[in-house]
Amino acid sequence: MSFEIIFVFALLGLALFLFATDYVSFDVAALILLVSLLASGILTPKEGFAGVSNPATITIAAMFVISEGLRRTGLLNKAGNFFCEKMKDNFWLWLFVMLLFVSFTSSFMNNTAVIMIFIPVIIDISARIGVSASKLLMPLAFAGIMGGIHTLIGTSTNLLVSSIVQDRGGQGFAMFDFMPMALIFLCAGFLYMYFVGVDLIPPRRKDDELTADFKMQGYLTDLKVKDESNLVGKYLDEGGLTEELDLDVLRIFKPDSDSSAQRTETKVESGDILRIRGSASEIDKLLRREDLALIPSKKWIDVDLKHGRDALVEAAVAPESTLEGRELSDIDFYERFGAVPLAIRHHGELKQEELGNIHLAGGDTLLLSMSKERIHEINNDPSFVISSEVDVMRPRTDKTHIAVGILAAVVGLAALNILPIMVSAPAGVIMMILTGCLTTEEAYTAVNWKVIMLLVGVLPLGTAMDKTGAAGLIADSMIGMLYDFGPVAVLSGFYLFTMMITAIISTNASVALLAPIAFEVANQIGVNTEPMVLAVSYAACLTFITPFGHHANTLVYGSGQYEFTDFTKIGLPLNIIFWILATIFIPIIWPL
C-alpha cells in the first residue's frame, strides 16, 4: 500500500471524526482536508480547487438565492395563512393537504425556507385546536425532507451526486429522474406518519404562554429606584449596574406611564421601575447597593413583557448558521437587534442562568425580550427562525408572479434540456435581482456559504480517492463482503451504510465520501452505476434518526421541545421501511 493511499485513508478517518464532532465547524473541517491534499502533493492546485467551479457548487449557491427570492414575495406566508384558516374546519384533511403542499414546494426550492415559514403556522394552529405542536412539527420536517428528493434541484444532495457521476464520465441525472422512487417513499412515509408516527410522538410542547414555557417565574424581577440612588438623572449604564452579575436590565418603566422605555434612550428618575432578568441569588447581590427596592413578586405572564413597543419572541438558531459554535456572550443581541435573551433551550435542556457561557448550536431556541419595531430585523437574519410571530416579514407581494415565473423558467429550461441547470439557475439569480424580487445584498446573504465551503473542501477528497486507488481498495472490501449475495445485496448494503453514516455527519459530506465508492463498486462488478449512486443519494437525504442528520429536523428540534431520542423512536422505523423499499424498487426502476 503506497504512502498516498495511507495518507488518503488517514484523511478519510479525520474527516469522519471532524464531521461527527463539534471540534471545528464542518466548513473548516472541509478546508483542512483540502489544504492537506494540496500540501501533500496528492492533488495539484487545479485538481484541488476544482470544487469551486464544480456544477453542483454553482447550482446549489444559485438555488439558495432563488429560494430566498420566492420566500421574500410572501407566497409561502399566504399559503400558511390559508391552511391555518382551513384547518379550523377539518383538521386532519387539511393537515394532509398542507403536508403535501410542503412536500411539493420542497421539490423546487430549499426546504429550509419552506419549513421555517410553516413552523409558526403549525404552532399557531396547534394552540387553536388544542393539539401539542410537537405532534405536528416533526411530520412537517419529514414532509419537507421527503419532498426534497423528487427533483434534481429539490436538495443539494441530488445536485451533488449528479455532478459526481458526471465527473467520472457518467451521464448525470435529469430534472425528474429521481421522482419514481421518491413517490414510493412519499406514499409510504405519509401512511406511516398518519397511522403510526403521529401517535408515537410525545406531546412535548404544551399550549402555554412563553413565560411559562421557558419557566421564567423565578427569573424576572422588578426593582424600584430610590430617591437617593446615584442612577437618578443619568442614562442607564447597565454594565456598571450589573457588572460581574448574571443579570440583564430589560426595560425601564416610568411611574406615570404603563409603557416601557428602552434602557439606553431615557434618563433614570426616582421611582422608575427596572425590570431585570436573573436568578434570585443574583438579585440579592444587586440589592446590596441599597438604592434599589425590591417590588413584591407576582405571577409573570406574557403580557407583562409586551407593553407598548415591547415584544416577546421565540427564535430558533438556524442549522449551519454563522452563530453555531459561538458563545452567547460574544453576540451583542441588544446592539444587533434591540433584544435581550431571557432563556435558551440548548440541546433539549432549558437554561435560564449563565446564558453567556452557552455555545449556540443549530436548533437551539431563545426567548427574547425586544422591540416590536425590530422583529423584522431578526426575521430577515438567516441565522434565526422565528417561531412565535407570524407575518413579521414585509413581503414584496407585487413580485410573487415574477418570482414564480423565474423558478418555473429555471426548472423548465433544465427539464427540457434547453439549458443545463448550472446555466439556468445562475440566470434565474440575475433575473431575481433585476426584477426587484431580491436586492444584491439579500442575494449574498441567502447563500449558505458554510455548505458551499463544505463542497469546495470535500469534493477534492473524492478525486484523491480515485487518483490514489483508495476508492478501489474500499470498493474491493465492499465487494468481498457482499458480492456473493448478488448485486442487489451490494446496493442494499450501500443504502444501509450511508443511512448510518448520515446519522452522524451531514448529508452532503456523506454523499461526497460514499458516492465515488459506489460508482467504483458498480464498475468493478459490471453493473449499472445509476442505481448504486442513487441508493447513496436517497439514503443520505432520507435521514430521520437524529435531530442533526438533516437540517429540517434541526429546525423543529427546539421549537417542538423534542428530546434527542424522540427522533430515533419515530425515525428509525421509517428509515428501516425506506431501506426495505429501496432494496426492492431501485433495482426494478433502474435495472442493475
Coordinates of C-alpha atoms in Angstrom, one line a residue:
M1 CA 0.0 0.0 0.0
S2 CA 1.5 3.3 -1.1
F3 CA 2.1 6.4 1.1
E4 CA -0.6 8.3 -0.9
I5 CA -3.2 5.6 -0.2
I6 CA -2.3 5.5 3.5
F7 CA -2.4 9.3 3.7
V8 CA -5.9 9.4 2.0
F9 CA -7.2 6.8 4.4
A10 CA -5.9 8.9 7.3
L11 CA -7.7 11.9 5.9
L12 CA -10.8 9.9 5.5
G13 CA -10.7 8.9 9.1
L14 CA -10.0 12.5 10.1
A15 CA -13.0 13.7 8.0
L16 CA -15.3 11.3 9.7
F17 CA -14.1 12.4 13.1
L18 CA -14.3 16.1 12.4
F19 CA -17.7 15.9 10.7
A20 CA -19.1 13.8 13.6
T21 CA -17.9 16.0 16.4
D22 CA -18.1 19.7 17.2
Y23 CA -14.3 20.1 17.4
V24 CA -14.4 22.5 14.4
S25 CA -17.3 23.5 12.2
F26 CA -17.8 21.3 9.1
D27 CA -16.8 24.0 6.7
V28 CA -13.5 24.5 8.5
A29 CA -13.1 20.7 8.5
A30 CA -13.6 20.6 4.8
L31 CA -10.9 23.2 4.2
I32 CA -8.5 21.3 6.5
L33 CA -8.9 18.3 4.1
L34 CA -8.4 20.4 1.0
V35 CA -5.2 22.1 2.3
S36 CA -3.8 18.7 3.5
L37 CA -4.3 17.2 0.0
L38 CA -2.7 20.2 -1.7
A39 CA 0.2 20.3 0.8
S40 CA 0.9 16.6 0.4
G41 CA 1.2 16.9 -3.4
I42 CA -1.5 14.3 -3.9
L43 CA -3.6 16.9 -5.8
T44 CA -2.5 19.7 -8.0
P45 CA -3.9 23.2 -7.3
K46 CA -6.1 22.8 -10.4
E47 CA -7.5 19.5 -9.1
G48 CA -7.8 20.8 -5.5
F49 CA -9.8 23.8 -6.4
A50 CA -12.0 22.1 -9.0
G51 CA -14.7 22.1 -6.4
V52 CA -15.1 25.9 -6.7
S53 CA -16.2 25.6 -10.3
N54 CA -18.0 22.3 -9.9
P55 CA -21.5 22.5 -11.4
A56 CA -23.0 21.3 -8.1
T57 CA -21.3 24.1 -6.2
I58 CA -22.5 26.8 -8.6
T59 CA -26.0 25.4 -8.9
I60 CA -26.5 24.9 -5.2
A61 CA -25.4 28.5 -4.5
A62 CA -27.9 29.8 -7.2
M63 CA -30.8 27.8 -5.8
F64 CA -30.3 29.2 -2.3
V65 CA -30.8 32.7 -3.9
I66 CA -33.8 31.7 -6.0
S67 CA -35.5 30.1 -3.0
E68 CA -34.9 33.3 -0.9
G69 CA -36.4 35.4 -3.7
L70 CA -39.5 33.3 -3.7
R71 CA -39.7 33.4 0.1
R72 CA -39.5 37.2 0.2
T73 CA -42.5 37.6 -2.0
G74 CA -44.7 36.2 0.8
L75 CA -46.2 33.4 -1.2
L76 CA -45.5 30.8 1.5
N77 CA -46.9 33.1 4.1
K78 CA -50.1 33.4 2.2
A79 CA -50.3 29.6 1.9
G80 CA -49.6 29.3 5.6
N81 CA -52.5 31.6 6.4
F82 CA -54.8 29.8 4.0
F83 CA -54.1 26.4 5.6
C84 CA -54.4 27.9 9.1
E85 CA -58.0 29.0 8.3
K86 CA -59.0 25.8 6.5
M87 CA -57.7 23.5 9.4
K88 CA -60.2 25.1 11.8
D89 CA -63.0 23.3 9.9
N90 CA -61.4 19.9 9.0
F91 CA -58.1 19.5 10.8
W92 CA -56.9 16.1 9.5
L93 CA -57.9 16.6 5.9
W94 CA -56.2 20.0 5.6
L95 CA -53.2 18.9 7.6
F96 CA -52.7 16.2 4.9
V97 CA -53.1 18.7 2.1
M98 CA -50.7 21.1 3.8
L99 CA -48.0 18.5 4.2
L100 CA -48.5 17.6 0.6
F101 CA -48.0 21.2 -0.3
V102 CA -44.9 21.4 1.8
S103 CA -43.5 18.3 0.0
F104 CA -44.4 19.7 -3.4
T105 CA -42.8 23.1 -2.6
S106 CA -39.7 21.4 -1.2
S107 CA -39.2 19.7 -4.6
F108 CA -38.4 23.0 -6.2
M109 CA -37.0 25.3 -3.5
N110 CA -34.8 25.0 -0.4
N111 CA -36.9 23.1 2.1
T112 CA -35.3 25.1 4.9
A113 CA -37.1 28.2 3.6
V114 CA -40.4 26.2 3.4
I115 CA -40.2 24.8 6.9
M116 CA -39.2 28.0 8.6
I117 CA -42.3 29.7 7.2
F118 CA -44.6 26.9 8.4
I119 CA -43.2 26.5 11.9
P120 CA -45.1 29.5 13.4
V121 CA -48.2 28.4 11.3
I122 CA -48.1 25.0 12.9
I123 CA -47.6 26.4 16.4
D124 CA -50.5 28.8 15.9
I125 CA -52.8 26.1 14.6
S126 CA -51.9 23.7 17.4
A127 CA -52.8 26.4 20.0
R128 CA -56.2 26.9 18.4
I129 CA -57.2 23.3 18.2
G130 CA -55.6 22.1 21.5
V131 CA -53.1 19.7 19.9
S132 CA -49.4 19.8 21.0
A133 CA -47.3 21.4 18.4
S134 CA -44.8 18.5 18.9
K135 CA -47.3 16.2 17.2
L136 CA -47.2 18.3 14.1
L137 CA -43.7 19.8 13.8
M138 CA -41.9 16.5 13.2
P139 CA -44.3 15.5 10.4
L140 CA -43.7 18.9 8.9
A141 CA -39.9 18.3 8.9
F142 CA -40.3 14.8 7.5
A143 CA -42.7 16.0 4.7
G144 CA -40.1 18.6 3.7
I145 CA -37.3 16.0 3.6
M146 CA -39.4 13.6 1.6
G147 CA -40.4 16.3 -0.8
G148 CA -36.8 17.4 -1.5
I149 CA -35.8 14.2 -3.2
H150 CA -38.3 14.4 -6.1
T151 CA -36.2 16.6 -8.4
L152 CA -32.7 17.4 -9.3
I153 CA -32.9 20.8 -7.6
G154 CA -35.0 19.8 -4.6
T155 CA -32.0 19.1 -2.5
S156 CA -28.3 19.9 -2.8
T157 CA -27.5 16.2 -2.4
N158 CA -29.2 15.3 -5.7
L159 CA -27.2 18.0 -7.5
L160 CA -24.0 16.8 -5.8
V161 CA -24.5 13.1 -6.7
S162 CA -25.3 14.0 -10.3
S163 CA -22.1 16.1 -10.5
I164 CA -20.1 13.2 -9.1
V165 CA -21.4 10.9 -11.7
Q166 CA -20.6 13.4 -14.5
D167 CA -17.1 13.9 -13.2
R168 CA -16.5 10.2 -13.6
G169 CA -17.7 10.0 -17.2
G170 CA -21.4 9.2 -16.5
Q171 CA -24.4 11.0 -17.9
G172 CA -25.7 12.6 -14.7
F173 CA -29.3 12.9 -13.9
A174 CA -32.2 14.9 -15.4
M175 CA -34.6 17.1 -13.5
F176 CA -37.2 14.4 -12.8
D177 CA -35.1 11.2 -12.8
F178 CA -35.4 11.0 -9.0
M179 CA -39.2 11.1 -9.0
P180 CA -40.4 7.5 -9.4
M181 CA -38.7 6.2 -6.3
A182 CA -39.3 9.4 -4.5
L183 CA -43.1 9.0 -4.9
I184 CA -42.9 5.5 -3.4
F185 CA -41.0 6.9 -0.4
L186 CA -43.5 9.7 -0.1
C187 CA -46.6 7.5 -0.1
A188 CA -45.0 5.1 2.4
G189 CA -43.9 7.9 4.6
F190 CA -47.3 9.6 4.7
L191 CA -49.0 6.3 5.6
Y192 CA -46.5 5.6 8.3
M193 CA -46.8 9.1 9.9
Y194 CA -50.6 9.2 9.7
F195 CA -51.3 5.7 11.1
V196 CA -48.3 5.2 13.4
G197 CA -45.9 8.1 13.7
V198 CA -48.1 10.8 15.0
D199 CA -49.4 8.6 17.8
L200 CA -45.8 7.8 18.8
I201 CA -44.7 11.4 19.0
P202 CA -44.9 12.6 22.7
P203 CA -46.7 15.9 23.3
R204 CA -43.6 17.7 24.5
R205 CA -44.6 21.3 23.7
K206 CA -47.5 22.4 25.9
D207 CA -50.0 25.1 24.9
D208 CA -48.6 27.5 27.5
E209 CA -47.5 31.1 27.3
L210 CA -43.8 31.7 26.5
T211 CA -43.1 32.9 30.1
A212 CA -44.4 29.6 31.4
D213 CA -43.0 27.5 28.6
F214 CA -39.5 28.8 29.4
K215 CA -40.1 28.7 33.2
M216 CA -39.3 32.4 33.7
Q217 CA -41.3 32.7 37.0
G218 CA -38.2 32.8 39.2
Y219 CA -36.1 34.8 36.8
L220 CA -37.9 38.1 36.3
T221 CA -37.8 40.8 39.0
D222 CA -38.9 44.5 39.2
L223 CA -36.8 46.9 41.3
K224 CA -37.7 50.5 42.2
V225 CA -35.1 53.3 42.0
K226 CA -35.0 55.1 45.4
D227 CA -34.6 58.9 45.7
E228 CA -31.0 58.8 46.9
S229 CA -29.8 56.5 44.1
N230 CA -26.8 57.6 42.1
L231 CA -28.6 56.4 39.0
V232 CA -31.1 59.3 39.0
G233 CA -30.5 61.8 36.3
K234 CA -28.2 59.6 34.2
Y235 CA -28.7 57.3 31.3
L236 CA -28.6 53.7 32.4
D237 CA -25.2 52.2 32.4
E238 CA -26.1 48.5 32.5
G239 CA -22.5 47.4 32.6
G240 CA -21.8 49.5 35.7
L241 CA -25.0 48.4 37.4
T242 CA -24.8 44.6 36.8
E243 CA -21.0 44.2 36.4
E244 CA -19.9 40.7 37.2
L245 CA -23.5 39.7 37.8
D246 CA -25.6 37.3 35.7
L247 CA -28.3 39.9 35.2
D248 CA -29.8 41.9 32.3
V249 CA -31.9 45.1 32.5
L250 CA -34.8 44.6 30.1
R251 CA -36.7 47.9 30.3
I252 CA -37.4 51.0 32.4
F253 CA -40.9 51.8 33.5
K254 CA -41.9 55.3 34.4
P255 CA -44.2 55.8 37.4
D256 CA -46.6 58.0 35.3
S257 CA -46.8 55.6 32.4
D258 CA -47.7 51.9 31.8
S259 CA -45.4 51.8 28.8
S260 CA -41.7 51.0 29.0
A261 CA -38.8 53.0 27.7
Q262 CA -35.7 51.5 26.1
R263 CA -33.0 51.3 28.6
T264 CA -30.4 53.4 26.6
E265 CA -32.8 56.1 25.5
T266 CA -34.1 57.6 28.7
K267 CA -32.6 59.1 31.9
V268 CA -33.4 57.3 35.1
E269 CA -35.6 59.1 37.6
S270 CA -36.6 58.5 41.1
G271 CA -39.5 55.9 41.3
D272 CA -38.6 54.3 38.0
I273 CA -39.0 50.6 37.8
L274 CA -36.2 48.4 36.4
R275 CA -37.3 45.1 35.0
I276 CA -34.4 42.6 35.3
R277 CA -33.7 39.1 34.2
G278 CA -31.7 36.9 36.6
S279 CA -31.9 34.4 39.4
A280 CA -32.9 35.3 42.9
S281 CA -29.4 34.9 44.2
E282 CA -28.0 37.4 41.6
I283 CA -30.8 39.9 42.5
D284 CA -29.8 39.6 46.2
K285 CA -26.2 40.6 45.2
L286 CA -27.6 43.6 43.3
L287 CA -29.7 44.7 46.3
R288 CA -26.5 45.2 48.4
R289 CA -26.5 48.7 46.7
E290 CA -29.3 49.8 49.0
D291 CA -30.5 52.4 46.5
L292 CA -32.9 49.9 44.8
A293 CA -36.0 48.5 46.4
L294 CA -37.5 45.0 45.7
I295 CA -41.1 45.1 44.4
P296 CA -43.1 42.1 45.6
S297 CA -43.0 39.3 43.1
K298 CA -46.1 38.4 41.1
K299 CA -47.1 35.6 38.7
W300 CA -45.5 36.6 35.4
I301 CA -47.4 36.2 32.1
D302 CA -46.6 37.1 28.6
V303 CA -48.5 40.4 28.6
D304 CA -46.1 41.7 31.3
L305 CA -43.3 41.7 28.7
K306 CA -45.4 43.1 25.8
H307 CA -46.0 46.6 27.0
G308 CA -46.2 49.3 24.2
R309 CA -43.3 48.7 21.9
D310 CA -42.1 45.6 23.7
A311 CA -42.4 42.1 22.2
L312 CA -41.7 38.6 23.5
V313 CA -40.2 36.4 20.7
E314 CA -39.2 32.8 20.4
A315 CA -36.4 32.4 17.9
A316 CA -34.5 29.2 16.9
V317 CA -30.9 29.2 15.7
A318 CA -30.9 28.0 12.1
P319 CA -28.7 25.0 11.3
E320 CA -25.4 25.7 9.5
S321 CA -25.7 29.4 10.5
T322 CA -22.7 31.6 11.4
L323 CA -23.8 31.6 15.0
E324 CA -23.2 27.9 15.5
G325 CA -20.3 27.3 18.0
R326 CA -20.2 30.9 19.2
E327 CA -20.8 31.8 22.9
L328 CA -23.9 33.8 23.6
S329 CA -21.8 36.4 25.3
D330 CA -20.0 37.1 22.0
I331 CA -23.2 38.2 20.3
D332 CA -24.4 41.6 21.3
F333 CA -28.1 40.9 20.9
Y334 CA -29.1 44.4 22.2
E335 CA -26.9 46.2 19.7
R336 CA -27.7 43.9 16.8
F337 CA -31.5 43.5 17.3
G338 CA -32.5 45.5 20.3
A339 CA -33.1 42.2 22.1
V340 CA -32.2 40.6 25.4
P341 CA -32.0 36.8 25.8
L342 CA -34.1 35.6 28.7
A343 CA -33.7 31.9 28.4
I344 CA -32.4 29.2 26.0
R345 CA -33.4 25.7 25.2
H346 CA -30.0 24.1 24.3
H347 CA -29.8 20.5 23.1
G348 CA -33.2 19.9 24.6
E349 CA -32.3 21.3 28.0
L350 CA -33.8 24.5 29.3
K351 CA -31.4 27.1 30.8
Q352 CA -32.1 30.4 32.4
E353 CA -28.7 31.1 34.1
E354 CA -25.2 31.7 32.8
L355 CA -26.5 32.1 29.3
G356 CA -23.4 33.9 28.1
N357 CA -21.3 30.7 28.5
I358 CA -23.5 28.6 26.2
H359 CA -22.1 27.7 22.8
L360 CA -25.0 28.0 20.4
A361 CA -26.0 25.1 18.2
G362 CA -28.5 24.7 15.4
G363 CA -31.9 24.1 16.7
D364 CA -31.4 26.0 20.0
T365 CA -34.4 28.2 20.8
L366 CA -34.0 31.5 22.6
L367 CA -36.7 33.6 24.4
L368 CA -36.0 37.2 23.5
S369 CA -37.4 40.4 25.0
M370 CA -37.1 43.0 22.2
S371 CA -38.7 46.0 20.5
K372 CA -41.6 45.3 18.2
E373 CA -40.2 47.6 15.6
R374 CA -37.1 45.4 15.2
I375 CA -38.7 42.0 14.9
H376 CA -38.4 42.2 11.1
E377 CA -34.6 42.5 11.5
I378 CA -34.2 39.2 13.3
N379 CA -36.7 37.6 11.0
N380 CA -34.6 38.7 8.0
D381 CA -31.4 37.4 9.5
P382 CA -30.8 33.9 8.0
S383 CA -29.3 32.8 11.4
F384 CA -32.7 32.7 13.0
V385 CA -36.1 31.2 12.5
I386 CA -38.9 33.0 14.3
S387 CA -41.3 30.5 16.0
S388 CA -43.7 32.8 17.9
E389 CA -44.6 35.5 15.4
V390 CA -46.4 35.2 12.1
D391 CA -46.2 37.7 9.2
V392 CA -43.3 39.7 10.7
M393 CA -41.6 39.9 7.3
R394 CA -42.6 42.7 4.9
P395 CA -43.2 40.7 1.7
R396 CA -42.9 42.0 -1.8
T397 CA -46.3 40.7 -2.8
D398 CA -46.2 42.5 -6.1
K399 CA -43.3 40.4 -7.2
T400 CA -44.9 37.0 -6.5
H401 CA -45.9 36.1 -10.1
I402 CA -42.4 37.2 -11.3
A403 CA -40.6 35.0 -8.8
V404 CA -42.8 32.0 -9.5
G405 CA -42.2 32.6 -13.3
I406 CA -38.4 32.7 -12.8
L407 CA -38.4 29.5 -10.8
A408 CA -40.6 27.8 -13.5
A409 CA -38.3 29.0 -16.2
V410 CA -35.2 27.7 -14.4
V411 CA -36.9 24.3 -14.0
G412 CA -38.4 24.2 -17.4
L413 CA -35.3 25.1 -19.3
A414 CA -33.3 22.4 -17.5
A415 CA -36.1 19.8 -17.7
L416 CA -36.4 20.3 -21.5
N417 CA -32.6 20.2 -22.0
I418 CA -32.6 23.6 -23.5
L419 CA -30.0 24.8 -20.9
P420 CA -28.1 22.9 -18.3
I421 CA -29.2 23.6 -14.7
M422 CA -25.8 25.2 -13.9
V423 CA -26.7 27.8 -16.6
S424 CA -30.4 28.3 -16.0
A425 CA -30.0 28.6 -12.2
P426 CA -27.5 31.5 -12.3
A427 CA -29.6 33.1 -15.0
G428 CA -32.5 32.9 -12.6
V429 CA -30.5 34.6 -9.9
I430 CA -29.8 37.5 -12.2
M431 CA -33.5 37.8 -13.1
M432 CA -34.4 37.8 -9.4
I433 CA -32.2 40.8 -8.8
L434 CA -33.0 42.7 -12.0
T435 CA -36.8 42.4 -11.4
G436 CA -36.5 43.5 -7.8
C437 CA -37.5 40.2 -6.1
L438 CA -34.2 40.4 -4.2
T439 CA -31.6 43.0 -3.6
T440 CA -27.9 42.2 -4.3
E441 CA -27.2 42.2 -0.5
E442 CA -30.1 39.8 0.2
A443 CA -28.8 37.5 -2.6
Y444 CA -25.4 37.3 -1.0
T445 CA -26.9 36.7 2.4
A446 CA -29.2 34.0 1.1
V447 CA -26.3 31.7 0.1
N448 CA -25.3 29.3 2.9
W449 CA -21.6 29.8 2.5
K450 CA -20.8 27.0 5.0
V451 CA -22.4 24.5 2.7
I452 CA -20.5 25.9 -0.3
M453 CA -17.2 25.7 1.5
L454 CA -18.1 22.1 2.5
L455 CA -18.4 21.2 -1.1
V456 CA -15.2 23.1 -2.1
G457 CA -13.3 21.1 0.5
V458 CA -14.8 17.7 0.3
L459 CA -15.2 17.1 -3.4
P460 CA -11.4 17.0 -3.9
L461 CA -11.2 14.2 -1.3
G462 CA -13.3 12.0 -3.7
T463 CA -10.9 13.0 -6.5
A464 CA -7.9 12.0 -4.3
M465 CA -9.6 8.6 -3.5
D466 CA -9.9 7.9 -7.2
K467 CA -6.5 9.2 -8.1
T468 CA -4.6 7.2 -5.5
G469 CA -6.6 4.0 -5.8
A470 CA -8.1 4.3 -2.2
A471 CA -11.6 4.2 -3.7
G472 CA -10.7 0.9 -5.4
L473 CA -9.5 -0.7 -2.2
I474 CA -12.6 0.3 -0.3
A475 CA -14.7 -1.0 -3.3
D476 CA -12.9 -4.3 -3.2
S477 CA -13.7 -4.7 0.5
M478 CA -17.4 -3.9 -0.1
I479 CA -17.5 -6.4 -3.0
G480 CA -15.7 -9.1 -0.9
M481 CA -18.3 -8.8 1.9
L482 CA -21.5 -8.6 -0.2
Y483 CA -20.9 -9.8 -3.8
D484 CA -21.6 -13.5 -3.0
F485 CA -25.2 -12.4 -2.2
G486 CA -25.6 -10.7 -5.5
P487 CA -25.6 -7.0 -6.8
V488 CA -28.9 -6.2 -5.1
A489 CA -27.3 -7.0 -1.7
V490 CA -24.4 -4.7 -2.6
L491 CA -26.9 -1.9 -3.3
S492 CA -28.8 -2.6 -0.1
G493 CA -25.5 -2.5 1.8
F494 CA -24.6 0.9 0.4
Y495 CA -28.0 2.2 1.3
L496 CA -27.7 0.9 4.9
F497 CA -24.1 2.1 5.4
T498 CA -25.0 5.6 4.0
M499 CA -28.0 5.8 6.3
M500 CA -25.9 5.0 9.3
I501 CA -23.1 7.5 8.3
T502 CA -25.6 10.3 7.7
A503 CA -26.9 9.9 11.2
I504 CA -23.7 11.5 12.5
I505 CA -22.4 13.6 9.6
S506 CA -24.1 16.0 7.1
T507 CA -25.9 14.7 4.1
N508 CA -23.6 16.4 1.6
A509 CA -20.5 15.1 3.3
S510 CA -21.7 11.5 3.3
V511 CA -22.6 11.7 -0.4
A512 CA -19.2 13.3 -1.3
L513 CA -17.4 10.5 0.6
L514 CA -19.5 7.5 -0.5
A515 CA -20.9 8.2 -4.0
P516 CA -17.4 7.8 -5.6
I517 CA -17.0 4.5 -3.9
A518 CA -20.5 3.3 -5.0
F519 CA -19.6 4.3 -8.6
E520 CA -16.3 2.4 -8.4
V521 CA -18.1 -0.7 -7.0
A522 CA -20.6 -0.7 -9.8
N523 CA -17.9 -0.5 -12.4
Q524 CA -15.9 -3.4 -10.8
I525 CA -18.9 -5.8 -10.6
G526 CA -20.1 -4.7 -14.1
V527 CA -23.5 -3.3 -13.2
N528 CA -25.3 0.0 -13.9
T529 CA -23.8 2.8 -11.9
E530 CA -27.0 4.8 -11.6
P531 CA -28.9 2.6 -9.1
M532 CA -25.8 2.3 -6.9
V533 CA -25.2 6.1 -6.6
L534 CA -28.9 6.7 -6.3
A535 CA -29.0 4.4 -3.3
V536 CA -26.4 6.6 -1.7
S537 CA -28.3 9.8 -2.6
Y538 CA -31.6 8.6 -1.3
A539 CA -30.2 7.2 1.9
A540 CA -28.3 10.4 2.7
C541 CA -31.3 12.6 2.1
L542 CA -33.9 10.5 3.9
T543 CA -32.4 10.6 7.4
F544 CA -34.8 10.8 10.3
I545 CA -32.9 9.1 13.1
T546 CA -31.4 12.1 14.8
P547 CA -32.3 15.8 15.0
F548 CA -28.9 16.7 13.4
G549 CA -28.8 14.4 10.5
H550 CA -30.8 16.7 8.3
H551 CA -31.3 20.5 8.8
A552 CA -35.1 20.1 8.5
N553 CA -35.0 18.0 11.7
T554 CA -32.7 20.5 13.4
L555 CA -35.1 23.4 12.6
V556 CA -38.0 21.8 14.5
Y557 CA -35.9 20.3 17.3
G558 CA -36.0 23.2 19.7
S559 CA -39.4 24.6 18.6
G560 CA -41.0 21.2 19.2
Q561 CA -39.1 20.8 22.5
Y562 CA -38.2 17.3 21.5
E563 CA -35.7 15.0 23.2
F564 CA -32.9 13.5 21.1
T565 CA -34.4 10.0 21.4
D566 CA -37.8 11.2 20.0
F567 CA -36.3 11.3 16.5
T568 CA -34.8 7.8 17.0
K569 CA -38.1 6.4 18.3
I570 CA -40.1 7.8 15.3
G571 CA -37.5 8.0 12.6
L572 CA -35.7 4.6 12.9
P573 CA -38.7 2.5 11.9
L574 CA -39.3 4.9 8.9
N575 CA -35.6 4.6 7.9
I576 CA -35.9 0.8 8.0
I577 CA -39.1 0.9 5.9
F578 CA -37.3 3.0 3.3
W579 CA -34.3 0.8 3.3
I580 CA -36.5 -2.2 2.5
L581 CA -38.4 -0.3 -0.2
A582 CA -35.1 0.9 -1.7
T583 CA -33.8 -2.6 -1.8
I584 CA -36.9 -3.8 -3.6
F585 CA -37.7 -1.0 -6.0
I586 CA -34.5 0.8 -7.0
P587 CA -33.3 -2.3 -9.0
I588 CA -36.7 -2.5 -10.6
I589 CA -36.9 1.2 -11.7
W590 CA -33.1 1.2 -12.6
P591 CA -32.2 -2.3 -13.6
L592 CA -28.7 -3.3 -12.4

